[in-house]
PDB file of C-alpha atoms and ligand atoms in Angstrom:
ATOM      1  CA  MET M  10     -10.119  11.734   7.145  1.00 97.00           C
ATOM      2  CA  ARG M  11      -7.859  12.850   4.347  1.00 98.00           C
ATOM      3  CA  VAL M  12      -6.382  10.137   2.146  1.00 98.00           C
ATOM      4  CA  ARG M  13      -3.600  11.191  -0.041  1.00 98.00           C
ATOM      5  CA  VAL M  14      -1.839   8.955  -2.678  1.00 98.00           C
ATOM      6  CA  LEU M  15       1.918   9.907  -2.799  1.00 98.00           C
ATOM      7  CA  GLY M  16       2.689   7.142  -5.187  1.00 98.00           C
ATOM      8  CA  SER M  17       0.587   4.691  -7.260  1.00 99.00           C
ATOM      9  CA  ALA M  18       2.966   2.338  -9.194  1.00 98.00           C
ATOM     10  CA  ALA M  19       4.121  -1.125  -8.229  1.00 98.00           C
ATOM     11  CA  GLY M  20       7.780  -1.895  -7.471  1.00 98.00           C
ATOM     12  CA  GLY M  21      10.056  -0.183  -9.934  1.00 98.00           C
ATOM     13  CA  GLY M  22       7.760   2.838 -10.581  1.00 98.00           C
ATOM     14  CA  PHE M  23       6.689   3.938 -13.928  1.00 98.00           C
ATOM     15  CA  PRO M  24       8.731   4.079 -16.088  1.00 98.00           C
ATOM     16  CA  GLN M  25      10.952   1.421 -14.627  1.00 98.00           C
ATOM     17  CA  TRP M  26      14.691   2.121 -15.104  1.00 98.00           C
ATOM     18  CA  ASN M  27      15.417  -1.231 -16.765  1.00 96.00           C
ATOM     19  CA  CYS M  28      12.300  -1.794 -18.783  1.00 96.00           C
ATOM     20  CA  GLY M  29      11.710  -1.234 -22.488  1.00 95.00           C
ATOM     21  CA  CYS M  30       8.051  -2.609 -22.581  1.00 96.00           C
ATOM     22  CA  PRO M  31       5.455  -0.738 -24.743  1.00 97.00           C
ATOM     23  CA  ASN M  32       4.484   1.322 -21.671  1.00 98.00           C
ATOM     24  CA  CYS M  33       7.813   2.327 -20.445  1.00 98.00           C
ATOM     25  CA  SER M  34       9.208   3.100 -23.906  1.00 98.00           C
ATOM     26  CA  GLY M  35       5.902   4.892 -24.945  1.00 98.00           C
ATOM     27  CA  LEU M  36       6.115   7.001 -21.770  1.00 98.00           C
ATOM     28  CA  ARG M  37       9.723   7.895 -22.360  1.00 98.00           C
ATOM     29  CA  ASN M  38       9.342   8.896 -26.027  1.00 98.00           C
ATOM     30  CA  GLY M  39       5.934  10.549 -25.594  1.00 98.00           C
ATOM     31  CA  SER M  40       4.068   8.208 -27.859  1.00 98.00           C
ATOM     32  CA  ILE M  41       1.361   7.104 -25.393  1.00 98.00           C
ATOM     33  CA  LYS M  42      -0.937   9.145 -23.271  1.00 98.00           C
ATOM     34  CA  ALA M  43       0.163   8.135 -19.668  1.00 98.00           C
ATOM     35  CA  ARG M  44       1.457   9.741 -16.384  1.00 98.00           C
ATOM     36  CA  PRO M  45       4.760   8.693 -14.844  1.00 98.00           C
ATOM     37  CA  ARG M  46       4.232   7.246 -11.215  1.00 98.00           C
ATOM     38  CA  THR M  47       6.288   6.827  -8.151  1.00 98.00           C
ATOM     39  CA  GLN M  48       6.222   3.676  -5.988  1.00 98.00           C
ATOM     40  CA  ALA M  49       2.875   2.963  -3.966  1.00 98.00           C
ATOM     41  CA  GLN M  50       2.598   5.198  -1.005  1.00 98.00           C
ATOM     42  CA  VAL M  51      -0.309   6.503   0.862  1.00 98.00           C
ATOM     43  CA  ALA M  52      -0.726   8.927   3.717  1.00 98.00           C
ATOM     44  CA  VAL M  53      -3.784   9.499   5.905  1.00 98.00           C
ATOM     45  CA  SER M  54      -4.659  12.224   8.179  1.00 97.00           C
ATOM     46  CA  PRO M  55      -7.340  12.393  10.907  1.00 95.00           C
ATOM     47  CA  ASP M  56      -6.867  16.112  11.459  1.00 92.00           C
ATOM     48  CA  PRO M  57      -4.560  18.645   9.935  1.00 89.00           C
ATOM     49  CA  SER M  58      -1.741  18.291  12.220  1.00 88.00           C
ATOM     50  CA  ARG M  59      -1.111  14.569  11.868  1.00 93.00           C
ATOM     51  CA  TRP M  60      -0.299  12.173   9.037  1.00 97.00           C
ATOM     52  CA  PHE M  61      -0.025   8.452   9.112  1.00 98.00           C
ATOM     53  CA  LEU M  62       2.042   6.748   6.552  1.00 98.00           C
ATOM     54  CA  LEU M  63       0.764   3.454   5.045  1.00 98.00           C
ATOM     55  CA  ASN M  64       3.804   1.552   4.241  1.00 98.00           C
ATOM     56  CA  ALA M  65       7.162   3.254   3.525  1.00 98.00           C
ATOM     57  CA  SER M  66       8.018   3.142  -0.155  1.00 98.00           C
ATOM     58  CA  PRO M  67      11.520   3.204  -1.785  1.00 98.00           C
ATOM     59  CA  ASP M  68      10.636   6.662  -3.050  1.00 98.00           C
ATOM     60  CA  LEU M  69       9.469   7.995   0.252  1.00 98.00           C
ATOM     61  CA  ARG M  70      11.886  10.997   0.493  1.00 98.00           C
ATOM     62  CA  GLN M  71      10.964  12.417  -2.756  1.00 98.00           C
ATOM     63  CA  GLN M  72       7.310  11.964  -1.919  1.00 98.00           C
ATOM     64  CA  ILE M  73       7.439  13.787   1.224  1.00 97.00           C
ATOM     65  CA  LEU M  74       9.327  16.680  -0.317  1.00 96.00           C
ATOM     66  CA  ALA M  75       6.621  16.804  -3.152  1.00 96.00           C
ATOM     67  CA  THR M  76       3.873  17.173  -0.498  1.00 96.00           C
ATOM     68  CA  PRO M  77       3.767  20.475   1.461  1.00 94.00           C
ATOM     69  CA  GLU M  78       1.492  19.111   4.185  1.00 94.00           C
ATOM     70  CA  LEU M  79       3.918  16.565   5.169  1.00 96.00           C
ATOM     71  CA  SER M  80       6.807  19.037   5.664  1.00 91.00           C
ATOM     72  CA  VAL M  81       8.175  20.437   8.902  1.00 90.00           C
ATOM     73  CA  ILE M  82       6.729  23.800   9.834  1.00 86.00           C
ATOM     74  CA  SER M  83       8.777  24.597  12.814  1.00 83.00           C
ATOM     75  CA  SER M  84      11.283  22.841  14.873  1.00 82.00           C
ATOM     76  CA  SER M  85       9.121  23.036  18.071  1.00 83.00           C
ATOM     77  CA  LEU M  86       6.177  21.282  16.340  1.00 85.00           C
ATOM     78  CA  GLY M  87       8.348  18.455  14.823  1.00 86.00           C
ATOM     79  CA  PRO M  88       7.304  16.525  11.631  1.00 92.00           C
ATOM     80  CA  PRO M  89       3.554  15.862  11.023  1.00 95.00           C
ATOM     81  CA  ILE M  90       4.644  12.296  10.398  1.00 96.00           C
ATOM     82  CA  SER M  91       5.508   9.886  13.421  1.00 93.00           C
ATOM     83  CA  THR M  92       3.714   6.813  12.637  1.00 97.00           C
ATOM     84  CA  ILE M  93       3.945   4.114  10.070  1.00 98.00           C
ATOM     85  CA  LEU M  94       1.690   1.098   9.263  1.00 98.00           C
ATOM     86  CA  LEU M  95       3.005  -1.755   7.346  1.00 98.00           C
ATOM     87  CA  THR M  96       0.925  -4.150   5.181  1.00 98.00           C
ATOM     88  CA  SER M  97       3.824  -6.688   4.605  1.00 98.00           C
ATOM     89  CA  ALA M  98       7.496  -7.119   4.648  1.00 98.00           C
ATOM     90  CA  ASP M  99       7.943  -6.688   1.031  1.00 97.00           C
ATOM     91  CA  VAL M 100      10.898  -4.580  -0.003  1.00 96.00           C
ATOM     92  CA  ASP M 101       8.459  -2.090  -1.736  1.00 96.00           C
ATOM     93  CA  SER M 102       6.595  -1.700   1.645  1.00 98.00           C
ATOM     94  CA  VAL M 103       9.548  -1.122   3.962  1.00 98.00           C
ATOM     95  CA  LEU M 104      12.548   0.183   2.239  1.00 98.00           C
ATOM     96  CA  GLY M 105      11.465   3.734   2.804  1.00 98.00           C
ATOM     97  CA  LEU M 106      11.711   3.147   6.616  1.00 97.00           C
ATOM     98  CA  LEU M 107      15.495   3.774   6.006  1.00 96.00           C
ATOM     99  CA  HIS M 108      14.623   7.340   4.483  1.00 95.00           C
ATOM    100  CA  LEU M 109      13.125   8.138   7.908  1.00 95.00           C
ATOM    101  CA  ARG M 110      16.301   7.122   9.940  1.00 92.00           C
ATOM    102  CA  GLU M 111      17.517  10.731  10.745  1.00 91.00           C
ATOM    103  CA  PHE M 112      17.395  10.285  14.587  1.00 90.00           C
ATOM    104  CA  GLN M 113      13.543  10.700  14.478  1.00 91.00           C
ATOM    105  CA  PRO M 114      11.480   8.774  17.174  1.00 92.00           C
ATOM    106  CA  LEU M 115       8.806   6.756  15.270  1.00 95.00           C
ATOM    107  CA  ARG M 116       6.211   4.347  16.043  1.00 97.00           C
ATOM    108  CA  ILE M 117       5.625   1.452  13.518  1.00 98.00           C
ATOM    109  CA  TYR M 118       2.557  -0.942  13.594  1.00 98.00           C
ATOM    110  CA  SER M 119       2.980  -4.255  11.948  1.00 98.00           C
ATOM    111  CA  THR M 120       2.183  -7.892  12.545  1.00 98.00           C
ATOM    112  CA  LEU M 121       4.678  -9.592  14.846  1.00 98.00           C
ATOM    113  CA  SER M 122       6.088 -11.668  12.154  1.00 97.00           C
ATOM    114  CA  VAL M 123       6.801  -8.746   9.792  1.00 98.00           C
ATOM    115  CA  ARG M 124       8.391  -6.983  12.710  1.00 97.00           C
ATOM    116  CA  ARG M 125      10.682 -10.184  13.332  1.00 97.00           C
ATOM    117  CA  ALA M 126      11.499 -10.325   9.511  1.00 97.00           C
ATOM    118  CA  LEU M 127      12.802  -6.773   9.669  1.00 97.00           C
ATOM    119  CA  THR M 128      14.436  -6.359  13.074  1.00 95.00           C
ATOM    120  CA  GLU M 129      15.832  -9.888  13.382  1.00 94.00           C
ATOM    121  CA  GLU M 130      16.596 -10.918   9.901  1.00 94.00           C
ATOM    122  CA  ASN M 131      17.748  -7.690   8.445  1.00 95.00           C
ATOM    123  CA  SER M 132      20.191  -5.869  10.796  1.00 93.00           C
ATOM    124  CA  LEU M 133      20.031  -2.818   8.551  1.00 94.00           C
ATOM    125  CA  PHE M 134      16.798  -1.741  10.070  1.00 95.00           C
ATOM    126  CA  ARG M 135      18.311  -1.608  13.576  1.00 93.00           C
ATOM    127  CA  ILE M 136      19.583   1.917  12.476  1.00 93.00           C
ATOM    128  CA  LEU M 137      16.037   3.012  13.414  1.00 93.00           C
ATOM    129  CA  SER M 138      16.848   2.181  17.057  1.00 91.00           C
ATOM    130  CA  ARG M 139      19.505   4.814  17.285  1.00 92.00           C
ATOM    131  CA  SER M 140      16.878   7.732  17.728  1.00 93.00           C
ATOM    132  CA  ASN M 141      16.070   8.777  21.247  1.00 93.00           C
ATOM    133  CA  PRO M 142      13.577   7.339  22.359  1.00 94.00           C
ATOM    134  CA  PRO M 143      14.270   4.307  19.914  1.00 94.00           C
ATOM    135  CA  VAL M 144      11.625   3.217  17.324  1.00 95.00           C
ATOM    136  CA  GLN M 145       8.465   1.889  19.099  1.00 96.00           C
ATOM    137  CA  TRP M 146       7.134  -1.218  17.393  1.00 97.00           C
ATOM    138  CA  GLU M 147       3.408  -1.933  17.923  1.00 97.00           C
ATOM    139  CA  THR M 148       1.729  -5.212  17.069  1.00 97.00           C
ATOM    140  CA  LEU M 149      -1.276  -5.398  14.761  1.00 98.00           C
ATOM    141  CA  SER M 150      -3.303  -8.528  15.730  1.00 97.00           C
ATOM    142  CA  LEU M 151      -5.520  -9.895  12.856  1.00 97.00           C
ATOM    143  CA  ASP M 152      -9.135  -8.778  12.811  1.00 96.00           C
ATOM    144  CA  ARG M 153      -8.936  -6.759  15.865  1.00 97.00           C
ATOM    145  CA  ILE M 154      -9.883  -2.852  15.962  1.00 96.00           C
ATOM    146  CA  ILE M 155      -7.285  -0.774  17.885  1.00 96.00           C
ATOM    147  CA  PRO M 156      -6.980   2.824  18.438  1.00 96.00           C
ATOM    148  CA  LEU M 157      -4.083   4.689  16.548  1.00 95.00           C
ATOM    149  CA  ALA M 158      -4.827   8.338  17.497  1.00 86.00           C
ATOM    150  CA  PRO M 159      -6.733   9.884  20.229  1.00 84.00           C
ATOM    151  CA  PRO M 160      -9.458  12.392  19.492  1.00 85.00           C
ATOM    152  CA  SER M 161      -8.257  15.912  18.666  1.00 79.00           C
ATOM    153  CA  SER M 162      -9.953  17.422  21.774  1.00 81.00           C
ATOM    154  CA  PRO M 163     -11.220  15.691  24.985  1.00 83.00           C
ATOM    155  CA  GLY M 164     -14.627  14.339  24.819  1.00 82.00           C
ATOM    156  CA  ALA M 165     -14.619  14.411  20.866  1.00 81.00           C
ATOM    157  CA  LYS M 166     -15.439  11.237  18.944  1.00 83.00           C
ATOM    158  CA  ASP M 167     -13.017  11.583  16.094  1.00 88.00           C
ATOM    159  CA  GLY M 168     -10.213   9.252  17.021  1.00 93.00           C
ATOM    160  CA  LEU M 169      -8.502   7.171  14.362  1.00 96.00           C
ATOM    161  CA  PHE M 170      -8.789   3.382  14.544  1.00 97.00           C
ATOM    162  CA  CYS M 171      -7.351   0.527  12.531  1.00 98.00           C
ATOM    163  CA  LYS M 172      -8.169  -3.221  11.735  1.00 98.00           C
ATOM    164  CA  ALA M 173      -5.522  -5.553  10.122  1.00 98.00           C
ATOM    165  CA  VAL M 174      -7.324  -7.893   7.628  1.00 98.00           C
ATOM    166  CA  PRO M 175      -5.478 -11.150   6.550  1.00 97.00           C
ATOM    167  CA  LEU M 176      -5.449 -11.385   2.690  1.00 97.00           C
ATOM    168  CA  LEU M 177      -4.232 -15.057   2.312  1.00 91.00           C
ATOM    169  CA  GLY M 178      -0.595 -14.393   1.225  1.00 95.00           C
ATOM    170  CA  SER M 179       2.855 -15.520   1.828  1.00 96.00           C
ATOM    171  CA  PHE M 180       6.092 -14.044   3.343  1.00 97.00           C
ATOM    172  CA  PRO M 181       8.688 -12.727   0.863  1.00 96.00           C
ATOM    173  CA  ASP M 182      11.369 -14.924  -0.537  1.00 94.00           C
ATOM    174  CA  TYR M 183      14.164 -13.375   1.608  1.00 94.00           C
ATOM    175  CA  VAL M 184      12.386 -14.321   4.901  1.00 96.00           C
ATOM    176  CA  SER M 185      13.989 -17.275   6.569  1.00 96.00           C
ATOM    177  CA  ASP M 186      12.431 -20.836   6.641  1.00 97.00           C
ATOM    178  CA  SER M 187      12.390 -20.853  10.357  1.00 96.00           C
ATOM    179  CA  LEU M 188      10.330 -17.615  10.464  1.00 96.00           C
ATOM    180  CA  LYS M 189       8.044 -18.972   7.860  1.00 96.00           C
ATOM    181  CA  ARG M 190       7.504 -22.182   9.839  1.00 96.00           C
ATOM    182  CA  ASN M 191       6.909 -20.472  13.171  1.00 95.00           C
ATOM    183  CA  PHE M 192       4.499 -17.716  12.145  1.00 95.00           C
ATOM    184  CA  PRO M 193       0.927 -18.069  10.636  1.00 96.00           C
ATOM    185  CA  PRO M 194       1.040 -17.277   6.939  1.00 96.00           C
ATOM    186  CA  GLU M 195      -2.089 -15.026   7.460  1.00 97.00           C
ATOM    187  CA  GLU M 196       0.201 -12.442   9.131  1.00 97.00           C
ATOM    188  CA  ALA M 197       2.382 -12.018   5.837  1.00 98.00           C
ATOM    189  CA  VAL M 198       0.101  -9.828   3.893  1.00 98.00           C
ATOM    190  CA  ILE M 199      -2.671  -7.721   5.467  1.00 98.00           C
ATOM    191  CA  GLY M 200      -5.164  -5.032   4.377  1.00 98.00           C
ATOM    192  CA  LEU M 201      -5.695  -2.131   6.623  1.00 98.00           C
ATOM    193  CA  GLN M 202      -9.198  -0.739   7.463  1.00 98.00           C
ATOM    194  CA  LEU M 203      -8.889   2.745   9.022  1.00 98.00           C
ATOM    195  CA  VAL M 204     -11.987   3.995  10.776  1.00 98.00           C
ATOM    196  CA  GLN M 205     -12.791   7.558  11.884  1.00 97.00           C
ATOM    197  CA  LYS M 206     -16.382   8.182  13.219  1.00 96.00           C
ATOM    198  CA  ASP M 207     -18.719   6.597  10.649  1.00 96.00           C
ATOM    199  CA  LYS M 208     -16.177   6.713   7.840  1.00 98.00           C
ATOM    200  CA  ARG M 209     -13.960   3.687   6.756  1.00 98.00           C
ATOM    201  CA  PHE M 210     -11.107   3.442   4.330  1.00 98.00           C
ATOM    202  CA  PHE M 211      -9.577   0.053   3.212  1.00 98.00           C
ATOM    203  CA  TYR M 212      -6.009  -0.171   1.903  1.00 98.00           C
ATOM    204  CA  ALA M 213      -4.534  -3.229   0.269  1.00 98.00           C
ATOM    205  CA  PRO M 214      -1.834  -2.583  -2.406  1.00 98.00           C
ATOM    206  CA  SER M 215      -1.193  -6.309  -2.405  1.00 98.00           C
ATOM    207  CA  VAL M 216      -4.144  -8.743  -2.752  1.00 98.00           C
ATOM    208  CA  PRO M 217      -3.181 -12.387  -2.942  1.00 97.00           C
ATOM    209  CA  GLY M 218      -6.768 -13.326  -2.282  1.00 93.00           C
ATOM    210  CA  LEU M 219     -10.008 -11.896  -0.891  1.00 92.00           C
ATOM    211  CA  GLY M 220     -12.034 -14.314   1.362  1.00 90.00           C
ATOM    212  CA  GLU M 221     -15.552 -13.618   2.451  1.00 91.00           C
ATOM    213  CA  SER M 222     -14.641 -11.651   5.466  1.00 89.00           C
ATOM    214  CA  SER M 223     -12.082  -9.386   3.875  1.00 94.00           C
ATOM    215  CA  GLN M 224     -14.389  -8.805   0.932  1.00 95.00           C
ATOM    216  CA  HIS M 225     -17.057  -7.691   3.603  1.00 96.00           C
ATOM    217  CA  SER M 226     -14.313  -5.285   4.940  1.00 96.00           C
ATOM    218  CA  VAL M 227     -13.999  -3.745   1.415  1.00 97.00           C
ATOM    219  CA  ASP M 228     -18.002  -3.671   1.052  1.00 96.00           C
ATOM    220  CA  GLU M 229     -18.621  -1.747   4.289  1.00 96.00           C
ATOM    221  CA  SER M 230     -15.912   0.850   3.556  1.00 98.00           C
ATOM    222  CA  ASP M 231     -16.402   4.208   1.958  1.00 98.00           C
ATOM    223  CA  LEU M 232     -13.175   4.044  -0.076  1.00 98.00           C
ATOM    224  CA  ALA M 233     -11.065   1.022  -1.074  1.00 98.00           C
ATOM    225  CA  LEU M 234      -7.571   1.426  -2.610  1.00 98.00           C
ATOM    226  CA  LEU M 235      -6.843  -2.147  -3.983  1.00 98.00           C
ATOM    227  CA  ASP M 236      -4.281  -4.054  -5.872  1.00 98.00           C
ATOM    228  CA  GLY M 237      -3.955  -3.102  -9.592  1.00 98.00           C
ATOM    229  CA  THR M 238      -0.589  -4.688 -10.180  1.00 98.00           C
ATOM    230  CA  PHE M 239      -1.158  -6.832 -13.204  1.00 98.00           C
ATOM    231  CA  TRP M 240      -3.724  -6.956 -15.901  1.00 98.00           C
ATOM    232  CA  LYS M 241      -3.183 -10.556 -16.721  1.00 98.00           C
ATOM    233  CA  ASP M 242      -1.952 -13.526 -14.700  1.00 98.00           C
ATOM    234  CA  ASP M 243       0.818 -14.185 -17.280  1.00 97.00           C
ATOM    235  CA  GLU M 244       1.764 -10.551 -17.924  1.00 97.00           C
ATOM    236  CA  LEU M 245       5.469 -10.751 -16.789  1.00 96.00           C
ATOM    237  CA  ILE M 246       5.978 -14.104 -18.512  1.00 96.00           C
ATOM    238  CA  GLN M 247       4.755 -12.590 -21.827  1.00 94.00           C
ATOM    239  CA  ALA M 248       6.824  -9.508 -21.235  1.00 92.00           C
ATOM    240  CA  LYS M 249       9.802 -11.754 -20.637  1.00 90.00           C
ATOM    241  CA  ARG M 250      10.536 -10.055 -17.413  1.00 89.00           C
ATOM    242  CA  SER M 251       9.919 -12.994 -14.982  1.00 92.00           C
ATOM    243  CA  ARG M 252       8.918 -16.706 -14.976  1.00 95.00           C
ATOM    244  CA  LYS M 253       6.270 -15.998 -12.428  1.00 97.00           C
ATOM    245  CA  THR M 254       2.577 -15.396 -12.681  1.00 97.00           C
ATOM    246  CA  ALA M 255       0.850 -12.586 -10.929  1.00 98.00           C
ATOM    247  CA  ARG M 256      -0.787 -14.983  -8.494  1.00 97.00           C
ATOM    248  CA  ASP M 257       2.772 -16.603  -7.829  1.00 96.00           C
ATOM    249  CA  MET M 258       3.739 -13.034  -6.906  1.00 97.00           C
ATOM    250  CA  GLY M 259       0.770 -12.538  -4.465  1.00 97.00           C
ATOM    251  CA  HIS M 260      -1.300 -10.392  -6.786  1.00 98.00           C
ATOM    252  CA  LEU M 261      -4.816 -11.190  -8.045  1.00 98.00           C
ATOM    253  CA  PRO M 262      -4.830 -10.022 -11.744  1.00 98.00           C
ATOM    254  CA  LEU M 263      -7.480  -7.726 -12.966  1.00 98.00           C
ATOM    255  CA  TRP M 264      -8.661  -9.578 -15.773  1.00 98.00           C
ATOM    256  CA  GLY M 265      -9.540 -13.320 -16.381  1.00 96.00           C
ATOM    257  CA  GLU M 266     -11.321 -15.974 -14.180  1.00 93.00           C
ATOM    258  CA  ARG M 267     -11.521 -15.250 -10.474  1.00 92.00           C
ATOM    259  CA  SER M 268      -9.827 -11.976 -11.022  1.00 96.00           C
ATOM    260  CA  MET M 269     -10.301  -8.619  -9.281  1.00 96.00           C
ATOM    261  CA  LEU M 270     -12.702  -7.194 -11.726  1.00 95.00           C
ATOM    262  CA  ARG M 271     -14.988 -10.260 -11.390  1.00 94.00           C
ATOM    263  CA  LEU M 272     -15.180 -10.343  -7.652  1.00 93.00           C
ATOM    264  CA  PRO M 273     -18.753  -9.719  -6.507  1.00 90.00           C
ATOM    265  CA  PHE M 274     -18.202  -6.585  -4.731  1.00 91.00           C
ATOM    266  CA  ARG M 275     -21.544  -4.982  -3.506  1.00 90.00           C
ATOM    267  CA  LEU M 276     -21.991  -1.941  -5.688  1.00 81.00           C
ATOM    268  CA  GLY M 277     -22.885   1.516  -4.509  1.00 83.00           C
ATOM    269  CA  LYS M 278     -21.356   2.574  -1.337  1.00 91.00           C
ATOM    270  CA  THR M 279     -17.592   1.835  -1.983  1.00 96.00           C
ATOM    271  CA  LYS M 280     -15.457   3.913  -4.200  1.00 97.00           C
ATOM    272  CA  ARG M 281     -13.008   1.412  -5.621  1.00 97.00           C
ATOM    273  CA  VAL M 282      -9.511   2.564  -6.764  1.00 98.00           C
ATOM    274  CA  LEU M 283      -6.744   0.565  -8.282  1.00 98.00           C
ATOM    275  CA  ILE M 284      -3.193   1.322  -6.811  1.00 98.00           C
ATOM    276  CA  HIS M 285       0.301  -0.363  -7.164  1.00 98.00           C
ATOM    277  CA  ILE M 286       0.015  -0.534 -10.777  1.00 98.00           C
ATOM    278  CA  ASN M 287       2.941  -2.323 -12.444  1.00 98.00           C
ATOM    279  CA  ASN M 288       4.743  -0.637 -15.476  1.00 98.00           C
ATOM    280  CA  THR M 289       3.732  -3.413 -17.741  1.00 98.00           C
ATOM    281  CA  ASN M 290      -0.142  -3.042 -17.027  1.00 98.00           C
ATOM    282  CA  PRO M 291      -2.017  -1.770 -20.129  1.00 98.00           C
ATOM    283  CA  ILE M 292      -4.354   0.338 -18.008  1.00 98.00           C
ATOM    284  CA  LEU M 293      -1.719   2.902 -17.621  1.00 98.00           C
ATOM    285  CA  ASN M 294      -2.180   3.794 -21.230  1.00 98.00           C
ATOM    286  CA  GLU M 295      -5.190   6.102 -21.008  1.00 98.00           C
ATOM    287  CA  GLU M 296      -6.266   5.243 -24.671  1.00 98.00           C
ATOM    288  CA  SER M 297      -6.136   1.656 -24.226  1.00 98.00           C
ATOM    289  CA  ALA M 298      -9.118  -0.747 -24.237  1.00 98.00           C
ATOM    290  CA  GLU M 299      -8.135  -2.067 -20.860  1.00 98.00           C
ATOM    291  CA  HIS M 300      -8.099   1.389 -19.320  1.00 98.00           C
ATOM    292  CA  ARG M 301     -11.573   1.852 -20.736  1.00 98.00           C
ATOM    293  CA  ALA M 302     -12.864  -1.554 -19.477  1.00 97.00           C
ATOM    294  CA  VAL M 303     -11.697  -0.763 -15.767  1.00 98.00           C
ATOM    295  CA  ARG M 304     -13.333   2.589 -15.846  1.00 97.00           C
ATOM    296  CA  GLU M 305     -16.550   1.073 -17.392  1.00 96.00           C
ATOM    297  CA  ALA M 306     -16.415  -1.652 -14.671  1.00 95.00           C
ATOM    298  CA  GLY M 307     -16.745   1.212 -12.000  1.00 95.00           C
ATOM    299  CA  TRP M 308     -13.140   1.477 -11.022  1.00 97.00           C
ATOM    300  CA  GLU M 309     -10.940   4.566 -10.696  1.00 98.00           C
ATOM    301  CA  ILE M 310      -7.236   4.403 -11.522  1.00 98.00           C
ATOM    302  CA  ALA M 311      -4.933   5.955  -8.816  1.00 99.00           C
ATOM    303  CA  TYR M 312      -2.158   8.549  -9.743  1.00 98.00           C
ATOM    304  CA  ASP M 313       0.429  10.298  -7.643  1.00 98.00           C
ATOM    305  CA  GLY M 314      -1.235  13.500  -5.946  1.00 98.00           C
ATOM    306  CA  MET M 315      -4.832  11.941  -6.035  1.00 98.00           C
ATOM    307  CA  GLU M 316      -6.712  12.822  -2.833  1.00 98.00           C
ATOM    308  CA  PHE M 317      -9.863  11.783  -1.072  1.00 98.00           C
ATOM    309  CA  ASN M 318     -11.782  13.573   1.795  1.00 98.00           C
ATOM    310  CA  LEU M 319     -13.933  11.197   3.752  1.00 97.00           C
TER     311      LEU M 319
HETATM  312  C1  MLT Z 415       5.335  -6.787  -6.291  1.00 67.97           C
HETATM  313  O1  MLT Z 415       4.685  -6.253  -5.352  1.00 67.97           O
HETATM  314  O2  MLT Z 415       5.209  -7.954  -6.640  1.00 67.97           O
HETATM  315  C2  MLT Z 415       6.172  -6.032  -7.107  1.00 67.97           C
HETATM  316  O3  MLT Z 415       5.872  -4.576  -6.883  1.00 67.97           O
HETATM  317  C3  MLT Z 415       6.061  -6.195  -8.595  1.00 67.97           C
HETATM  318  C4  MLT Z 415       7.254  -5.545  -9.320  1.00 67.97           C
HETATM  319  O4  MLT Z 415       8.180  -5.198  -8.741  1.00 67.97           O
HETATM  320  O5  MLT Z 415       7.101  -5.498 -10.580  1.00 67.97           O
HETATM  321 MN1   MN Z 416       5.134  -4.381  -4.682  1.00 67.97          MN
HETATM  322 ZN1   ZN Z 417       7.805  -1.358 -18.510  1.00 67.97          ZN
END
């Protein structure tokens, strides 16, 4: 399985157009050592002809164009992308679906409530139905392993499977109260565990919380790309960009009590990588103490173009 990071920043990207924080200013004027990043997007390939998108970022068009493996080789083969898996109904996770709207038949996996939020409460997404055949929605049930792609040849054991892992989050603000009342909150934010043969990859760009069973899903994976949005719980309050804490926004901060860096992950097997990094997060500055602390704690920091082969 190939795992390619097309974008590694949180909503807004890095630098963010309206932000003058030390990171964004420092990147613009070249006074800090840091890389620009587009908004979080990952693509996974079980074999050279097929790619699965994990979420659909607001930068998706530009990210596809920057990745030759994702482009159309000939009109008879069609695009190597036909399937998208969604971890939430957040704007950052779904806006890119509109970039894929060019009469292309697509298959989208999500929990039932995420699908309802998009198709019944946001009529704009109905544009995906104008392809022939129209978009095909598939339901992700929590904690159940389902097949995504058959093996590349009959009898081979290299098919791709997926499990949706609930992460104790809540629905985005724009979702109606009636949908919030009628659907289990566990469906709001999920992690995706992708399995091919004996290899496992866990993807969770938003981690509101990790219970015992979701932590087990991380620990049994060979690679985990996890929420690195904020360094501190009050990061956006201090930067005067919001009144909300990281936890209010559905992100475990990296540092402090009961934070991501303090979680008792089993050390050894799992390569742990931070993704969905907000422009205010000091770990983006490669010469900062926070960057060093994360590296010393055994984590890697995702960048656009990073790739893993499992
Ligand atoms: C989020 O997921 O909460 C956003 O990406 C954060 C942001 O837009 O700064
Ligand atoms: Mn986000
Ligand atoms: Zn900024």
